[in-house]
mmCIF file of C-alpha atoms and ligand atoms in Angstrom:
data_model
loop_
_atom_site.group_PDB
_atom_site.id
_atom_site.type_symbol
_atom_site.label_atom_id
_atom_site.label_comp_id
_atom_site.label_asym_id
_atom_site.label_seq_id
_atom_site.Cartn_x
_atom_site.Cartn_y
_atom_site.Cartn_z
ATOM 1 C CA MET A 1 94.824 305.091 96.462
ATOM 2 C CA LYS A 2 96.389 306.727 93.384
ATOM 3 C CA ARG A 3 97.671 304.362 90.693
ATOM 4 C CA ILE A 4 101.165 305.439 89.649
ATOM 5 C CA ALA A 5 102.925 304.558 86.371
ATOM 6 C CA VAL A 6 106.683 305.174 86.390
ATOM 7 C CA LEU A 7 108.437 305.683 83.038
ATOM 8 C CA ILE A 8 112.190 305.095 82.805
ATOM 9 C CA SER A 9 114.923 304.504 80.231
ATOM 10 C CA ASN A 10 118.342 302.878 80.135
ATOM 11 C CA LYS A 11 120.247 306.170 80.632
ATOM 12 C CA GLY A 12 120.200 305.945 84.435
ATOM 13 C CA THR A 13 120.199 303.059 86.888
ATOM 14 C CA GLY A 14 116.616 303.396 88.042
ATOM 15 C CA SER A 15 117.800 304.919 91.313
ATOM 16 C CA ASN A 16 114.849 307.303 91.421
ATOM 17 C CA LEU A 17 112.478 304.398 90.837
ATOM 18 C CA ALA A 18 114.170 302.686 93.802
ATOM 19 C CA ALA A 19 113.653 305.848 95.888
ATOM 20 C CA ILE A 20 109.932 305.852 95.048
ATOM 21 C CA ILE A 21 109.569 302.139 95.898
ATOM 22 C CA SER A 22 111.349 302.682 99.207
ATOM 23 C CA ALA A 23 109.269 305.780 100.058
ATOM 24 C CA ILE A 24 106.079 303.787 99.470
ATOM 25 C CA GLU A 25 107.380 300.965 101.715
ATOM 26 C CA LYS A 26 108.314 303.448 104.443
ATOM 27 C CA LYS A 27 104.968 305.230 104.053
ATOM 28 C CA LYS A 28 106.671 308.461 103.101
ATOM 29 C CA ILE A 29 104.384 308.221 100.086
ATOM 30 C CA LYS A 30 100.876 307.601 101.338
ATOM 31 C CA ASN A 31 97.849 306.846 99.194
ATOM 32 C CA GLY A 32 99.862 305.811 96.161
ATOM 33 C CA ARG A 33 101.165 302.583 94.648
ATOM 34 C CA ILE A 34 103.100 301.775 91.497
ATOM 35 C CA VAL A 35 100.951 299.798 89.075
ATOM 36 C CA VAL A 36 103.465 299.580 86.224
ATOM 37 C CA VAL A 37 107.015 300.517 85.229
ATOM 38 C CA VAL A 38 107.445 301.267 81.528
ATOM 39 C CA SER A 39 110.742 301.571 79.686
ATOM 40 C CA ASN A 40 111.480 302.429 76.082
ATOM 41 C CA LYS A 41 114.548 300.173 76.307
ATOM 42 C CA SER A 42 114.601 296.525 77.371
ATOM 43 C CA ASP A 43 118.030 296.853 79.047
ATOM 44 C CA ALA A 44 116.950 299.551 81.526
ATOM 45 C CA PHE A 45 118.221 298.427 84.923
ATOM 46 C CA GLY A 46 115.111 299.852 86.561
ATOM 47 C CA LEU A 47 113.075 297.033 84.973
ATOM 48 C CA GLN A 48 114.958 294.534 87.123
ATOM 49 C CA ARG A 49 114.327 296.640 90.219
ATOM 50 C CA ALA A 50 110.606 296.633 89.372
ATOM 51 C CA GLN A 51 110.501 292.871 88.783
ATOM 52 C CA LYS A 52 112.284 292.238 92.104
ATOM 53 C CA ASN A 53 109.530 294.231 93.755
ATOM 54 C CA LYS A 54 106.844 292.317 91.837
ATOM 55 C CA ILE A 55 105.744 295.406 89.921
ATOM 56 C CA PRO A 56 104.441 294.732 86.390
ATOM 57 C CA THR A 57 106.704 296.023 83.600
ATOM 58 C CA GLU A 58 106.221 296.957 79.955
ATOM 59 C CA VAL A 59 108.861 297.642 77.301
ATOM 60 C CA LEU A 60 107.813 299.913 74.460
ATOM 61 C CA ASP A 61 110.788 300.390 72.189
ATOM 62 C CA LEU A 62 110.193 303.317 69.841
ATOM 63 C CA GLU A 63 112.748 302.065 67.310
ATOM 64 C CA GLU A 64 111.097 298.643 67.165
ATOM 65 C CA TYR A 65 107.740 300.352 66.826
ATOM 66 C CA ARG A 66 109.018 302.433 63.893
ATOM 67 C CA LYS A 67 110.432 299.317 62.205
ATOM 68 C CA CYS A 68 106.827 298.071 61.987
ATOM 69 C CA GLY A 69 105.971 301.179 59.952
ATOM 70 C CA LYS A 70 104.323 303.015 62.832
ATOM 71 C CA THR A 71 104.775 306.711 63.587
ATOM 72 C CA ARG A 72 105.817 308.580 66.728
ATOM 73 C CA ARG A 73 102.245 309.874 66.960
ATOM 74 C CA GLU A 74 100.936 306.296 67.034
ATOM 75 C CA TYR A 75 103.514 305.425 69.703
ATOM 76 C CA ASP A 76 102.299 308.231 71.965
ATOM 77 C CA LEU A 77 98.675 307.220 71.412
ATOM 78 C CA PHE A 78 99.465 303.572 72.154
ATOM 79 C CA LEU A 79 101.294 304.549 75.356
ATOM 80 C CA GLY A 80 98.387 306.780 76.392
ATOM 81 C CA GLU A 81 95.871 303.979 75.794
ATOM 82 C CA LEU A 82 98.041 301.428 77.616
ATOM 83 C CA LEU A 83 98.488 303.549 80.722
ATOM 84 C CA SER A 84 94.906 304.792 80.848
ATOM 85 C CA LYS A 85 92.937 301.674 79.833
ATOM 86 C CA LYS A 86 95.062 298.709 80.939
ATOM 87 C CA TYR A 87 96.663 300.227 84.031
ATOM 88 C CA LYS A 88 94.053 302.876 84.881
ATOM 89 C CA SER A 89 96.869 305.217 85.911
ATOM 90 C CA ASP A 90 96.098 308.343 87.922
ATOM 91 C CA LEU A 91 99.634 309.730 87.860
ATOM 92 C CA ILE A 92 102.498 309.332 85.387
ATOM 93 C CA VAL A 93 105.996 309.867 86.781
ATOM 94 C CA LEU A 94 108.884 310.410 84.342
ATOM 95 C CA ALA A 95 111.847 309.228 86.418
ATOM 96 C CA GLY A 96 114.611 309.300 83.821
ATOM 97 C CA TRP A 97 112.413 308.987 80.715
ATOM 98 C CA MET A 98 114.214 310.338 77.658
ATOM 99 C CA LEU A 99 111.458 310.736 75.048
ATOM 100 C CA ILE A 100 109.589 314.003 74.756
ATOM 101 C CA LEU A 101 105.904 313.240 75.060
ATOM 102 C CA SER A 102 103.568 314.978 72.643
ATOM 103 C CA GLU A 103 100.172 316.545 73.130
ATOM 104 C CA GLN A 104 98.630 313.268 71.901
ATOM 105 C CA PHE A 105 99.930 311.597 75.046
ATOM 106 C CA ILE A 106 99.413 314.498 77.425
ATOM 107 C CA LYS A 107 95.715 314.756 76.553
ATOM 108 C CA TYR A 108 95.177 311.381 78.246
ATOM 109 C CA PHE A 109 96.609 312.749 81.495
ATOM 110 C CA PRO A 110 96.062 316.496 81.792
ATOM 111 C CA ASN A 111 98.087 317.859 84.756
ATOM 112 C CA LYS A 112 98.849 314.287 85.737
ATOM 113 C CA VAL A 113 102.355 313.828 84.321
ATOM 114 C CA ILE A 114 105.324 314.867 86.436
ATOM 115 C CA ASN A 115 108.903 314.981 85.236
ATOM 116 C CA LEU A 116 112.234 314.911 87.027
ATOM 117 C CA HIS A 117 114.806 317.182 85.400
ATOM 118 C CA PRO A 118 118.525 317.296 86.355
ATOM 119 C CA GLY A 119 118.746 321.089 86.306
ATOM 120 C CA LEU A 120 117.028 324.075 87.868
ATOM 121 C CA LEU A 121 113.945 325.270 85.999
ATOM 122 C CA PRO A 122 111.751 328.323 86.503
ATOM 123 C CA ASP A 123 107.977 328.279 86.098
ATOM 124 C CA GLY A 124 106.945 328.958 82.498
ATOM 125 C CA LYS A 125 109.168 330.146 79.704
ATOM 126 C CA LYS A 126 111.548 332.538 81.512
ATOM 127 C CA ASN A 127 115.096 331.652 80.498
ATOM 128 C CA PHE A 128 116.609 332.205 83.930
ATOM 129 C CA ILE A 129 115.965 331.129 87.467
ATOM 130 C CA LYS A 130 116.467 333.168 90.614
ATOM 131 C CA LEU A 131 118.351 331.140 93.232
ATOM 132 C CA SER A 132 117.508 331.212 96.925
ATOM 133 C CA ASN A 133 120.367 333.729 97.453
ATOM 134 C CA GLY A 134 118.862 336.088 94.866
ATOM 135 C CA MET A 135 121.420 335.303 92.154
ATOM 136 C CA LYS A 136 120.165 334.506 88.629
ATOM 137 C CA ILE A 137 121.381 331.604 86.477
ATOM 138 C CA ASP A 138 120.262 330.357 83.057
ATOM 139 C CA ALA A 139 117.628 327.634 82.978
ATOM 140 C CA ILE A 140 119.032 324.340 81.661
ATOM 141 C CA ARG A 141 116.423 323.024 79.220
ATOM 142 C CA GLY A 142 116.334 320.235 76.676
ATOM 143 C CA LEU A 143 119.370 318.388 78.044
ATOM 144 C CA HIS A 144 119.294 314.974 79.648
ATOM 145 C CA THR A 145 121.251 313.367 82.499
ATOM 146 C CA ASN A 146 125.061 313.895 82.270
ATOM 147 C CA ALA A 147 124.733 316.536 79.544
ATOM 148 C CA ALA A 148 122.631 318.761 81.818
ATOM 149 C CA VAL A 149 125.140 318.379 84.668
ATOM 150 C CA GLN A 150 128.087 319.031 82.324
ATOM 151 C CA TYR A 151 126.375 322.201 81.067
ATOM 152 C CA ALA A 152 126.266 323.653 84.584
ATOM 153 C CA ILE A 153 129.989 322.925 85.074
ATOM 154 C CA ASP A 154 130.980 324.254 81.636
ATOM 155 C CA HIS A 155 129.046 327.473 82.195
ATOM 156 C CA LYS A 156 130.643 327.928 85.621
ATOM 157 C CA PHE A 157 127.332 328.048 87.453
ATOM 158 C CA PRO A 158 127.838 328.372 91.222
ATOM 159 C CA VAL A 159 124.777 326.203 91.795
ATOM 160 C CA THR A 160 122.711 323.686 89.859
ATOM 161 C CA GLY A 161 120.189 321.105 91.048
ATOM 162 C CA SER A 162 117.054 319.294 90.105
ATOM 163 C CA THR A 163 113.416 320.145 89.461
ATOM 164 C CA VAL A 164 110.152 318.214 89.639
ATOM 165 C CA HIS A 165 107.467 319.755 87.456
ATOM 166 C CA PHE A 166 104.236 319.012 85.637
ATOM 167 C CA ILE A 167 104.769 318.564 81.933
ATOM 168 C CA THR A 168 103.089 320.596 79.218
ATOM 169 C CA PRO A 169 103.600 320.396 75.446
ATOM 170 C CA LEU A 170 106.370 323.022 75.879
ATOM 171 C CA VAL A 171 109.491 321.095 76.905
ATOM 172 C CA ASP A 172 110.787 321.818 80.436
ATOM 173 C CA GLN A 173 108.434 324.768 80.899
ATOM 174 C CA GLY A 174 105.680 323.223 82.997
ATOM 175 C CA PRO A 175 104.657 324.393 86.468
ATOM 176 C CA VAL A 176 107.285 323.573 89.089
ATOM 177 C CA ILE A 177 106.333 321.432 92.076
ATOM 178 C CA LEU A 178 109.669 321.236 93.932
ATOM 179 C CA ARG A 179 113.290 321.980 93.223
ATOM 180 C CA SER A 180 116.520 321.470 95.089
ATOM 181 C CA GLU A 181 119.704 323.510 94.710
ATOM 182 C CA VAL A 182 123.138 321.851 94.811
ATOM 183 C CA LYS A 183 126.364 323.872 95.136
ATOM 184 C CA ILE A 184 129.053 323.207 92.540
ATOM 185 C CA LEU A 185 132.475 322.725 94.123
ATOM 186 C CA ALA A 186 135.714 323.914 92.490
ATOM 187 C CA ASP A 187 136.941 320.356 91.810
ATOM 188 C CA ASP A 188 133.583 318.886 90.776
ATOM 189 C CA LYS A 189 133.408 316.568 87.786
ATOM 190 C CA VAL A 190 130.115 315.330 86.303
ATOM 191 C CA GLY A 191 130.271 312.160 88.414
ATOM 192 C CA SER A 192 130.807 313.834 91.792
ATOM 193 C CA LEU A 193 128.260 316.584 91.144
ATOM 194 C CA TYR A 194 125.625 314.242 89.709
ATOM 195 C CA GLU A 195 125.960 312.007 92.766
ATOM 196 C CA ARG A 196 124.952 314.916 95.026
ATOM 197 C CA ILE A 197 122.161 315.956 92.640
ATOM 198 C CA LYS A 198 120.739 312.412 92.668
ATOM 199 C CA LYS A 199 120.722 312.388 96.485
ATOM 200 C CA GLU A 200 118.457 315.433 96.295
ATOM 201 C CA GLU A 201 116.323 313.874 93.555
ATOM 202 C CA HIS A 202 115.737 310.857 95.773
ATOM 203 C CA LYS A 203 114.143 313.245 98.290
ATOM 204 C CA ILE A 204 112.191 315.690 96.124
ATOM 205 C CA LEU A 205 110.651 313.189 93.708
ATOM 206 C CA PRO A 206 109.002 311.020 96.412
ATOM 207 C CA MET A 207 107.980 314.208 98.229
ATOM 208 C CA ALA A 208 106.259 315.581 95.118
ATOM 209 C CA ILE A 209 104.521 312.239 94.496
ATOM 210 C CA ASN A 210 103.274 312.188 98.071
ATOM 211 C CA LEU A 211 101.882 315.722 97.705
ATOM 212 C CA TYR A 212 100.108 314.684 94.495
ATOM 213 C CA CYS A 213 98.691 311.487 95.972
ATOM 214 C CA ASN A 214 97.281 313.407 98.902
ATOM 215 C CA ASN A 215 95.641 316.090 96.746
ATOM 216 C CA ARG A 216 97.947 318.786 98.048
ATOM 217 C CA LEU A 217 98.907 320.275 94.686
ATOM 218 C CA ILE A 218 96.699 322.917 93.118
ATOM 219 C CA LEU A 219 97.368 324.572 89.770
ATOM 220 C CA LYS A 220 96.490 328.232 89.548
ATOM 221 C CA GLU A 221 97.463 330.388 86.576
ATOM 222 C CA ASN A 222 100.068 327.798 85.567
ATOM 223 C CA LYS A 223 101.707 327.796 88.970
ATOM 224 C CA VAL A 224 101.655 325.065 91.586
ATOM 225 C CA ILE A 225 100.295 325.915 94.996
ATOM 226 C CA ILE A 226 101.024 323.429 97.772
ATOM 227 C CA ILE A 227 98.191 323.276 100.275
HETATM 228 C C1 GAR B 1 117.650 311.544 86.720
HETATM 229 O O1 GAR B 1 118.788 312.230 87.165
HETATM 230 C C2 GAR B 1 116.692 312.505 86.034
HETATM 231 O O2 GAR B 1 116.787 313.810 86.513
HETATM 232 C C3 GAR B 1 117.147 312.407 84.603
HETATM 233 O O3 GAR B 1 117.450 311.042 84.419
HETATM 234 C C4 GAR B 1 118.047 310.552 85.621
HETATM 235 C C5 GAR B 1 117.590 309.140 85.888
HETATM 236 O O4 GAR B 1 118.419 308.599 86.882
HETATM 237 N N1 GAR B 1 116.133 312.830 83.703
HETATM 238 C C6 GAR B 1 116.407 313.423 82.536
HETATM 239 O O5 GAR B 1 117.526 313.658 82.142
HETATM 240 C C7 GAR B 1 115.196 313.778 81.705
HETATM 241 N N2 GAR B 1 115.412 315.011 81.043
HETATM 242 P P1 GAR B 1 118.089 307.239 87.620
HETATM 243 O O6 GAR B 1 117.890 306.191 86.522
HETATM 244 O O7 GAR B 1 119.265 306.964 88.469
HETATM 245 O O8 GAR B 1 116.830 307.428 88.410
#
């Protein structure tokens, strides 16, 4: 049974956390359980969802941490120690986590941190992605939540979507596990488009976690192979 830590923030509503909890209940995720939900903000709604489901929670506010004279490096080390020693985590899932995690953190969990990104990403550092219909669009990197969705609308992309990938020290360039394309409609606003993207996220994130928990993801030359 893999021990999963889910990291969230207060930017979303914790809907992806809810999708993971539900997939575990329905046994769509087998061989995995959430051992802790961590937020960098105490008002993240996902914390309440976790508590309702009797999942332990931790709040690690970076600003508070800095007020005590500590550095970002120390924060990442503390988080790494907490998740490895106290919670003995096997998999870290960033389900709406807004802080970029440094190498100091990643070294605790090599190839064990997966991120959900509200845009389509290619493997590696290419700056475009080839869609399923052969068309190419720019990769949306470094933007969070609404801003990433707005970018796709502003740049008149025909399609956007969401990606689940392993993280590496290079932001939004890690090996892709799953992605889902979502068509952009002529009258779409951020709200309507993001709603459809989230519906897809609620499928691909639990699916990727299930693959991980059942040892079905292999990394070869920085690419994910699903076995
Ligand atoms: C998700 O849409 C996820 O892709 C995004 O935060 C949202 C959390 O929503 N992640 C990022 O922007 C990280 N770059 P939720 O709280 O409803 O699950």
